C-alpha cells in the first residue's frame, strides 16, 4: 500500500540500494510558490552523513522535480520528486536476517523475492521523499498560518527540559540542527551508546500552531486516526500519544477536562490536556503529540539470528555504516508526516457554498 | 469519513439519540457461519446499564441483520446490522458545550447543524455497531486459528498484575465480565471516582494469538498504521503503543532487539519487544498493544463552559446518566477494532498463484 | 465493493427478497433542507407496480431516514435511508439459472452461498436506495443552480424525436411519468414486446444544465470516468457515450471540434459535440450522455439453461412478475447516478484559499 | 486524481513538455519475471514518429525502471517506470486555446497555473507510462492464461471486416503494426484526412480470452464500471460499449439473452451478446468491448478560438506536429488499460480459505 491520502494523495517508491527513491504528491492547490532552498534545508536535516552521530553513508539527497511545477509554482498536476541513490553499498548485506529489522517479515511476505539490501523498500531511506513532500506541505501551511515544529524530547533514559507551548519557543528550537533544549545531555546519551557498540531510542514531541478548528471527521477520519495512519508508516515508530496521552489513564475527569471560556468572542480552552483534538476534530488549540522511536536495530554487538539462504542459525554483528540513534534524523520525517496530514484534512474539509 | 478498510469495507452511521445506529460490512467471505448468540454476548459486554459501574441508560442492543445473510451463513454481499435506540432521552441535553466532549468541535465543523444530543454521531454509542462487526470478524478469525483478547491493564493510578502472554491465560481473563487479574483493586478505583462525583481513565491491553506472518504492507499500510487508524476512531482513546511501546525510548538496541532462532524449522524470536510486528509486517509472534482511555468527560462537578446558543459563559454539572469509567465497556470495542483490522489484512494479503 | 465516491461516500446494501435494501450517504454539507415529498415523488417513478408496463410486484418504497437528519436538515453526519421489502415472493425462484441474469456469475463468484432469489444483491431493486440518495443530491444541486434531467430516447428500434438542448424543454419532458416526446410510439413498442411474451431494450438520454466548469480531474478522475464508474453499476446498462459519442468515429476533426467564442466576457463553445466535457473536465456547457439498457432477461418464452443444484440441463420460462421493459424505471436511477457524480465532484473540487 | 485501483494501485505523473512522464504500479505479486524486450515492443507501438501516419515528434520512450525489480523479477514493492521526454518543443504552443483540447477546461480548473504546453498533464503522452504498466500486467495475465487483444474496427465511416472471436484470429491481428483486417482501406481514410489538413476518428475493439469467471463485484465494482473508470481516462475516448452494446436497444430479450448449456460439466453460454459479463461479473466467455476515439482536435485548418492571455477572439491553425488520427496509437493504451483492470480484479478477488 504505497498510496496515502484523500485531500492529498501520496504515492511512494524505491529501495535503499536501488537506483532511486521518490514520491508523487497529487492534490496540491495550483499556484503555490515552491522554495527549493527550504526543501534542501529540510532534506539535509534528515540526510545521512552530516554528523558524527549518524551513519557514514553520504547522500546529497538532492530532489529532482519531474512534474507539476511550472515557472516556480505548482500547476495542480501531480508533483513527482525523485532522489537518486548515490552512495549505495549493497555488498554490505548478506542473507543473515538482521534482528529488529524487516528482513524476517519481508521474507515471510514476499517469499524471498524482496530486495532487502539495507532494508530495501522498508528502509528509513524512504523517509527522504516523505521529507520532500512534507516540505511542500509545510510551505503551503505556512501561507495559511499553520506552523509544524518537532523536537527531541528524550534520548534513552534522559528527558529534555519542558518547553513552553508557544510559537516563539518552538520556532527557536526548530532552528537547531539538534532540536532540543538540553542538547549536550541528550547528545551524550547517543555518544555513550555508540561507544558501547550499541544504539539508543528516544521520544519526539511535535506541536502544530495556528491550526484551524473543525479539521478531522467522525467516525473513521478522526485527526488522531489520520495522523497515526501516517506516523506509524515511519520505520521505528512504536507508540504515539496525543495531548497528555498515557498520563490520562491516571487522571480524574475533573483534572483531564479542558474547561471552556470566551476570549474576544471566540471559545477557547483553559488547558490543553486533549492536545488540540476533541472527538477527533481540531479545536484550534495547539495540536500536541509525542512519538517513541525504538533504538536502531543495527548494532556492533553479536546477536543470534538465522541465515535465510541456508535456514541455519547464524551470528550477526553490524560492522558497517549505521546510526547509533535515529531520533534526530527522524524529527524532520515526523514533522513532514504531520504537515501532510494537516494539509490533507484542510483540502478535504471545505464544503461548497 | 464513515467508511474504512480495503479487504473489508465498513460503513457506519447513527446518532446517540436518533432512531438507530448501524454498520454495513462488505467483503466477508461467503459461507461463514454466523453465531448470533456469540454476537449478543459481546454486545452485552459493551451495552450500557448492565452494572452499577456504568451509565443507567439501558439499551438491549439487539442487532437486526438486514442483508448479506442467508440460511445462517454469509452470502458474500454486504452485511448491514441495525440497532434501534430504545432508551434515548434527548431532553437531558441543552446548548451548553460539555467540556472534554466533541460538542465544541462539532459546532466548529458543522456550523450548528449537528445533532449533538448525547454526543450525536460522536457518541461512544457508535461503538455498538463496531462491536457487532468485530464479532463477525472474530468468528471468521477463530475459524482460521487467530484469537483476539483484551483486558483492563490499569484504572487510574492502579496497574493490574502482569499476565503471561499465553492463549490459556488470556482466554481465561477474557471470559470475565470485568477482564482483569486484580479485579477488586481496579473496580475500587472506579467506585472511588464515582463516589467523588468524578470519573477516571485507564489502560487496555490486547493480544492476538495465532496471527499468520506477512500481514501488513509497506509503506503506508503497516500493521501499526492500519490498527491505529481504526483504534483512534474509538472515542476517548488518546494513545497507542505496540510491544514495549514508550518503554523502548529508554532501551539500548541490544536490549530491544528480538534475537532470532529456529524452532522446528521455522524462525521465531526469543523475545517480543516489537509486539509481533517488524517493519510494519506481522512476524507470527503474538501481536501486543496497549491503548489509553481518557477519563469520561461527563462528571457531577461544576465546570466552566460556554452556552452555544447565547455564546455566554455558563456552568455545567452532569446530573444525569453517565459512566464513571468507560474502560470496561471500551474493551469489546478495542478488541472488535483490532479483529476487523486483522481480518482486513488477511483478506487483502493474498496473491493470485 | 459496496462503496463509492470521494467527495460523497455511498455505501449500499440489501437483497431483492431479504428484509430491506438501503444506502448510507456521507459527505453531504450540513444544513441542507430535505424535501421528503420530492424524495417520495422520485421513489414512485422507479417503484414497481405503478403501471401496466411494469412488474406486478408492488412496493411502497417509503424511505425511513435513520440518521444524519435533524430538524429537517442534514447534520453533516452520514444519512442512512432504509427501505423495507414488503411484497417479496421468494418462492417464485428455484435453482434454475435465469439466462441473462447474474445467477450464473454469482454462482461462480460466491460458490453457491449467495441469496439469488429475484437476483438478490444483483437485483434492480438496489436502484431504489440509489434513487433516494440521488434525490438528496439533486436537491443540493438545484440549490446551486444545476439541474439533471433524463428522458427515454428510444425503445427497441423506435427512436424518440430530437429534443432541444434547453432547460425549458427538458424540465417539461422530465415532468412526464413516461418522459419521452413521442410517448405513444415508444409505449407501443413495450406493449408489443409484452404481448409477445418478450421484453425490449432502449436508450436513455440525460442532460445536466447549469454545471460549473472545472469539475473532474486528470488522469483517472475524468468526469466521464466518474460517471461511467457509477452508471455501469446500474443493472442492464451495457453502453455509454458522451456528446456525439459513437458518431464521432465517422467525423472529421473539423466537424467534431467545438469552436470557442466570447460571450459577455466568458468563453463558450459554438457547438457541443463533446457533451460539456473536454479533457475529462466540465466546460460549463450542458453535459450530455446516452446509455443503452438491455432488454429485461426475464421473458415468458422457454429458454435453455442449467439447474444449479443438479447441474443438469433445464428449460426456463418466467411466468411470474417481471418488467417487459425496464427503461422507464431506469430513468430515475440514471439521473440519480449522474446527480451523485456531479455533487461528488463539486464537493471534491474546492481548493483552500 | 492521479491514482487508480484496489488490487493494483497506479499513480501517474508528468507533462507533455516537462522533464518526464512516469507511473508507479504497486501490488504486483512478487517473483514475476519481467520481459523488457516485450515492454519495449509495446512502447514502440504507441510511440510517436514511427510512421507517416503519426506526428513527427520522435520519442524513444525507453522506460527506466527505478524500483520494485531485483534480479529481473518483481519484488512485491512498487514498480516505478520513468520516461524522460526527449523531443519536447514547448515553443510550438502559445496562449490560444486549442478547440477540442483541454486547454479551456484546464484554464477553468487551475486558474492559469497549469503547464498546458502540448496539453501538459492532459496530453495523450500520459498513455506512454500506462502502456508500460499495461505491459507488466499483460505479462502477469499471460502466465495465468489470460490474453488481451485490441484491433482497429473502423476509421471514419469505414468499418473493418468482422473478425472471428477466437484467440487464433486475434493473436494474428495483434501482431500487425496496424491491427486491422482490411488495413489498406482504413489507412486510406487516415491519408485522406491528412491530405485535407484534417483529422479523423475511429473505433477500437478489444477481446480478453481466458478470463476466469467470478471477477468484478456488486454493486459499484462491476467489471464494466472498473474498465470504464480507466478507459475514460484515456484522452479522446468518448464512448464505450460491452458485448452487443448499443445494438441491444433494438433487440428483444429472446434475441439478447445468452442461453446456457453444459460442456464437459461446465456451464457456458451459446451466444455472447453480454460480452462475457453478467450482473457486472465475468462469466468466463470472452470479454468483448468497443470504444470510440474522437478525431484529433489539432488540425491544419483555421478555427475560431480565444486567446487566454488577452481574452480576445483569435484564429488558430495547427501547423506543427500532430496526428491525423490517433486511433492506431490508442490501441496499445486501450489494451493496457483493460489488462490492468483485469489484473486488478484478479488480485482483489481471492478469498482466504
Coordinates of C-alpha atoms in Angstrom, one line a residue, chain C residues 1-4 6 10-12 23 97-102 104-111 121-123 126-127 130 154-157 159 189 192-193 196 198-203 213-222 224-226 228-235 237-243 245-262 265-270 273-285 290-299 301-306 308 311-314 345 349 351, chain D residues 1-4 6 10-12 23 97-102 104-111 121-123 126-127 130 154-157 159 189 192-193 196 198-203 213-222 224-226 228-235 237-243 245-262 265-270 273-285 290-299 301-306 308 311-314 345 349 351:
Chain C
X1 CA -17.4 -3.2 -3.5
X2 CA -20.4 -1.7 -2.0
X3 CA -18.8 1.8 -1.5
X4 CA -18.4 4.6 -4.0
X6 CA -14.7 10.6 -2.8
X10 CA -22.1 5.9 -0.7
X11 CA -22.5 2.5 0.9
X12 CA -25.3 0.3 -0.4
X23 CA -27.9 3.2 1.4
X97 CA -30.1 -20.1 -13.6
X98 CA -32.1 -17.4 -15.4
X99 CA -30.2 -16.6 -18.7
X100 CA -29.1 -13.0 -19.0
X101 CA -29.3 -12.5 -15.2
X102 CA -26.4 -12.7 -12.7
X104 CA -24.7 -17.8 -13.2
X105 CA -21.9 -15.4 -12.4
X106 CA -23.0 -15.1 -8.7
X107 CA -22.7 -18.9 -8.6
X108 CA -19.1 -18.7 -9.9
X109 CA -18.2 -15.9 -7.5
X110 CA -19.8 -17.0 -4.3
X111 CA -19.7 -20.8 -4.5
X121 CA -28.0 -8.3 -4.2
X122 CA -27.7 -8.1 -8.0
X123 CA -31.3 -7.1 -8.4
X126 CA -30.9 -2.0 -5.4
X127 CA -31.6 1.1 -7.5
X130 CA -29.8 4.8 -5.3
X154 CA -35.6 5.1 -27.8
X155 CA -37.4 1.8 -27.2
X156 CA -36.5 -1.2 -29.4
X157 CA -36.0 0.0 -32.9
X159 CA -36.2 6.4 -31.7
X189 CA -43.0 -1.0 -28.5
X192 CA -45.8 -5.3 -28.4
X193 CA -43.0 -6.9 -26.6
X196 CA -45.3 -11.4 -27.5
X198 CA -40.9 -11.0 -24.7
X199 CA -39.1 -7.9 -23.5
X200 CA -37.3 -5.0 -25.2
X201 CA -34.4 -2.6 -24.5
X202 CA -33.9 1.1 -25.1
X203 CA -31.8 4.2 -24.8
X213 CA -16.8 24.4 -15.4
X214 CA -13.7 22.8 -13.9
X215 CA -15.2 19.6 -12.4
X216 CA -13.3 16.4 -12.9
X217 CA -9.7 15.7 -12.7
X218 CA -6.8 14.3 -14.7
X219 CA -5.7 11.5 -15.1
X220 CA -8.0 8.9 -13.6
X221 CA -10.7 11.2 -12.4
X222 CA -12.2 12.4 -15.7
X224 CA -16.5 10.6 -17.9
X225 CA -14.7 8.1 -15.7
X226 CA -16.5 9.1 -12.6
X228 CA -19.2 5.7 -16.1
X229 CA -18.0 4.0 -12.9
X230 CA -21.4 4.6 -11.3
X231 CA -23.6 4.2 -14.4
X232 CA -22.2 0.8 -15.2
X233 CA -23.2 -0.2 -11.6
X234 CA -26.9 0.0 -12.7
X235 CA -28.1 -3.4 -13.8
X237 CA -26.6 -0.7 -18.7
X238 CA -24.2 -2.1 -21.4
X239 CA -23.0 1.1 -23.1
X240 CA -22.4 4.8 -22.5
X241 CA -21.5 7.7 -24.7
X242 CA -20.8 11.4 -24.1
X243 CA -21.7 14.2 -26.5
X245 CA -20.4 9.5 -28.7
X246 CA -20.0 6.8 -31.2
X247 CA -21.0 9.1 -34.1
X248 CA -17.6 10.8 -33.5
X249 CA -15.9 7.9 -35.2
X250 CA -17.2 8.9 -38.5
X251 CA -16.5 12.6 -38.2
X252 CA -13.5 14.7 -39.2
X253 CA -11.8 16.9 -36.7
X254 CA -13.1 20.0 -38.5
X255 CA -16.6 18.7 -37.8
X256 CA -16.2 17.4 -34.3
X257 CA -14.3 20.3 -32.8
X258 CA -16.3 22.8 -30.8
X259 CA -15.0 26.3 -31.8
X260 CA -14.7 28.9 -29.0
X261 CA -16.2 32.3 -28.8
X262 CA -16.6 35.0 -26.2
X265 CA -16.6 38.2 -21.4
X266 CA -16.9 34.4 -20.8
X267 CA -15.7 31.7 -23.1
X268 CA -18.2 29.3 -24.5
X269 CA -18.3 26.9 -27.5
X270 CA -20.4 27.3 -30.6
X273 CA -20.1 17.7 -29.8
X274 CA -18.0 16.9 -26.7
X275 CA -21.1 16.9 -24.4
X276 CA -19.8 19.5 -22.0
X277 CA -16.6 17.7 -21.2
X278 CA -13.1 18.4 -22.6
X279 CA -10.0 16.5 -21.3
X280 CA -12.2 15.0 -18.7
X281 CA -13.2 18.4 -17.2
X282 CA -16.5 20.1 -17.5
X283 CA -16.5 23.3 -19.5
X284 CA -19.8 24.7 -18.4
X285 CA -21.8 23.7 -21.5
X290 CA -26.7 8.5 -23.6
X291 CA -26.8 5.0 -22.1
X292 CA -28.2 1.8 -23.5
X293 CA -30.4 -0.5 -21.4
X294 CA -30.6 -4.1 -22.5
X295 CA -33.9 -6.0 -22.8
X296 CA -35.0 -7.5 -19.5
X297 CA -33.7 -11.0 -19.4
X298 CA -36.9 -12.4 -17.7
X299 CA -39.3 -13.4 -20.5
X301 CA -40.7 -17.8 -23.5
X302 CA -38.9 -21.0 -22.9
X303 CA -35.1 -20.8 -22.8
X304 CA -32.4 -23.4 -22.4
X305 CA -30.5 -23.2 -19.1
X306 CA -28.8 -25.2 -16.3
X308 CA -27.5 -25.2 -10.5
X311 CA -26.0 -29.4 -12.7
X312 CA -28.4 -30.7 -15.4
X313 CA -29.8 -29.0 -18.5
X314 CA -33.2 -27.4 -17.8
X345 CA -17.0 16.3 -7.9
X349 CA -13.2 20.2 -6.2
X351 CA -9.3 24.3 -3.1
Chain D
X1 CA -6.9 12.1 -9.0
X2 CA -3.7 10.5 -10.3
X3 CA -4.2 7.2 -8.5
X4 CA -6.4 4.3 -9.5
X6 CA -7.6 -1.6 -5.5
X10 CA -1.4 3.0 -10.1
X11 CA 0.0 6.5 -9.7
X12 CA 0.8 8.6 -12.8
X23 CA 3.9 5.7 -13.4
X97 CA -6.9 27.8 -26.6
X98 CA -6.9 24.8 -28.9
X99 CA -10.5 23.9 -29.6
X100 CA -11.4 20.3 -28.7
X101 CA -8.4 20.1 -26.3
X102 CA -8.3 20.5 -22.6
X104 CA -10.0 25.7 -22.0
X105 CA -11.1 23.4 -19.2
X106 CA -7.6 23.4 -17.6
X107 CA -7.8 27.2 -17.5
X108 CA -11.2 27.0 -15.7
X109 CA -9.8 24.4 -13.2
X110 CA -6.3 25.7 -12.4
X111 CA -6.7 29.4 -12.8
X121 CA -0.7 16.7 -17.9
X122 CA -3.8 16.2 -20.2
X123 CA -1.7 15.1 -23.1
X126 CA 0.5 10.2 -20.4
X127 CA -0.6 7.0 -22.1
X130 CA 0.1 3.5 -19.0
X154 CA -13.2 1.4 -38.0
X155 CA -11.7 4.7 -39.2
X156 CA -14.0 7.4 -40.1
X157 CA -17.0 6.0 -41.9
X159 CA -15.7 -0.3 -40.8
X189 CA -9.1 7.1 -44.5
X192 CA -7.4 11.3 -46.9
X193 CA -7.9 13.2 -43.7
X196 CA -7.3 17.5 -46.3
X198 CA -8.0 17.4 -41.2
X199 CA -8.1 14.5 -38.8
X200 CA -10.4 11.5 -38.3
X201 CA -11.8 9.3 -35.5
X202 CA -12.4 5.6 -35.2
X203 CA -13.4 2.6 -33.3
X213 CA -15.3 -16.3 -14.2
X214 CA -16.3 -14.5 -11.0
X215 CA -14.3 -11.3 -11.5
X216 CA -16.0 -8.0 -10.6
X217 CA -18.2 -7.2 -7.7
X218 CA -21.6 -5.8 -7.0
X219 CA -22.8 -3.1 -6.6
X220 CA -20.2 -0.4 -7.6
X221 CA -17.4 -2.7 -8.6
X222 CA -19.0 -4.2 -11.8
X224 CA -17.9 -2.7 -16.7
X225 CA -17.5 0.0 -14.0
X226 CA -13.9 -0.9 -13.3
X228 CA -14.9 2.2 -17.8
X229 CA -13.4 4.1 -15.0
X230 CA -10.0 3.6 -16.6
X231 CA -10.8 3.6 -20.3
X232 CA -12.5 7.1 -20.0
X233 CA -9.2 8.3 -18.5
X234 CA -7.6 7.8 -21.9
X235 CA -7.8 11.1 -23.8
X237 CA -12.3 8.2 -25.7
X238 CA -16.0 9.4 -25.7
X239 CA -18.0 6.1 -25.7
X240 CA -17.7 2.6 -24.6
X241 CA -20.0 -0.5 -25.0
X242 CA -19.8 -4.1 -23.9
X243 CA -20.9 -7.1 -25.9
X245 CA -23.6 -2.6 -26.6
X246 CA -25.9 0.0 -28.2
X247 CA -27.3 -2.6 -30.6
X248 CA -29.0 -4.2 -27.5
X249 CA -31.5 -1.3 -27.5
X250 CA -33.2 -2.6 -30.6
X251 CA -33.2 -6.3 -29.6
X252 CA -35.9 -8.3 -27.9
X253 CA -35.0 -10.3 -24.7
X254 CA -35.4 -13.5 -26.6
X255 CA -32.7 -12.3 -29.0
X256 CA -30.3 -10.7 -26.5
X257 CA -30.3 -13.4 -23.8
X258 CA -27.4 -15.9 -23.9
X259 CA -28.8 -19.3 -23.3
X260 CA -26.9 -21.7 -21.0
X261 CA -25.6 -25.2 -21.8
X262 CA -23.3 -27.7 -20.2
X265 CA -19.5 -30.4 -16.9
X266 CA -19.0 -26.7 -17.0
X267 CA -21.6 -24.1 -17.8
X268 CA -21.2 -21.9 -20.8
X269 CA -23.4 -19.7 -23.0
X270 CA -24.4 -20.4 -26.5
X273 CA -24.4 -10.8 -26.5
X274 CA -23.4 -9.7 -23.0
X275 CA -19.7 -9.7 -23.8
X276 CA -18.5 -12.0 -21.1
X277 CA -20.1 -10.0 -18.3
X278 CA -23.4 -10.7 -16.5
X279 CA -24.5 -8.7 -13.5
X280 CA -21.1 -7.0 -13.6
X281 CA -19.3 -10.3 -13.1
X282 CA -17.3 -12.2 -15.7
X283 CA -18.7 -15.5 -16.8
X284 CA -15.6 -17.0 -18.4
X285 CA -16.8 -16.2 -22.0
X290 CA -15.7 -1.4 -28.2
X291 CA -14.6 2.2 -27.6
X292 CA -14.9 5.3 -29.8
X293 CA -11.9 7.6 -30.4
X294 CA -12.8 11.1 -31.4
X295 CA -10.9 12.8 -34.3
X296 CA -7.7 14.5 -33.1
X297 CA -8.6 18.2 -32.3
X298 CA -5.4 19.6 -33.8
X299 CA -5.9 20.2 -37.5
X301 CA -7.5 24.3 -40.8
X302 CA -8.3 27.7 -39.3
X303 CA -10.6 27.6 -36.3
X304 CA -12.2 30.3 -34.2
X305 CA -10.9 30.4 -30.6
X306 CA -10.0 32.7 -27.7
X308 CA -6.3 33.1 -22.9
X311 CA -9.2 37.2 -23.5
X312 CA -9.7 38.2 -27.1
X313 CA -11.1 36.3 -30.1
X314 CA -8.3 34.6 -32.1
X345 CA -9.8 -7.6 -10.2
X349 CA -10.8 -11.3 -5.9
X351 CA -10.8 -15.0 -0.5

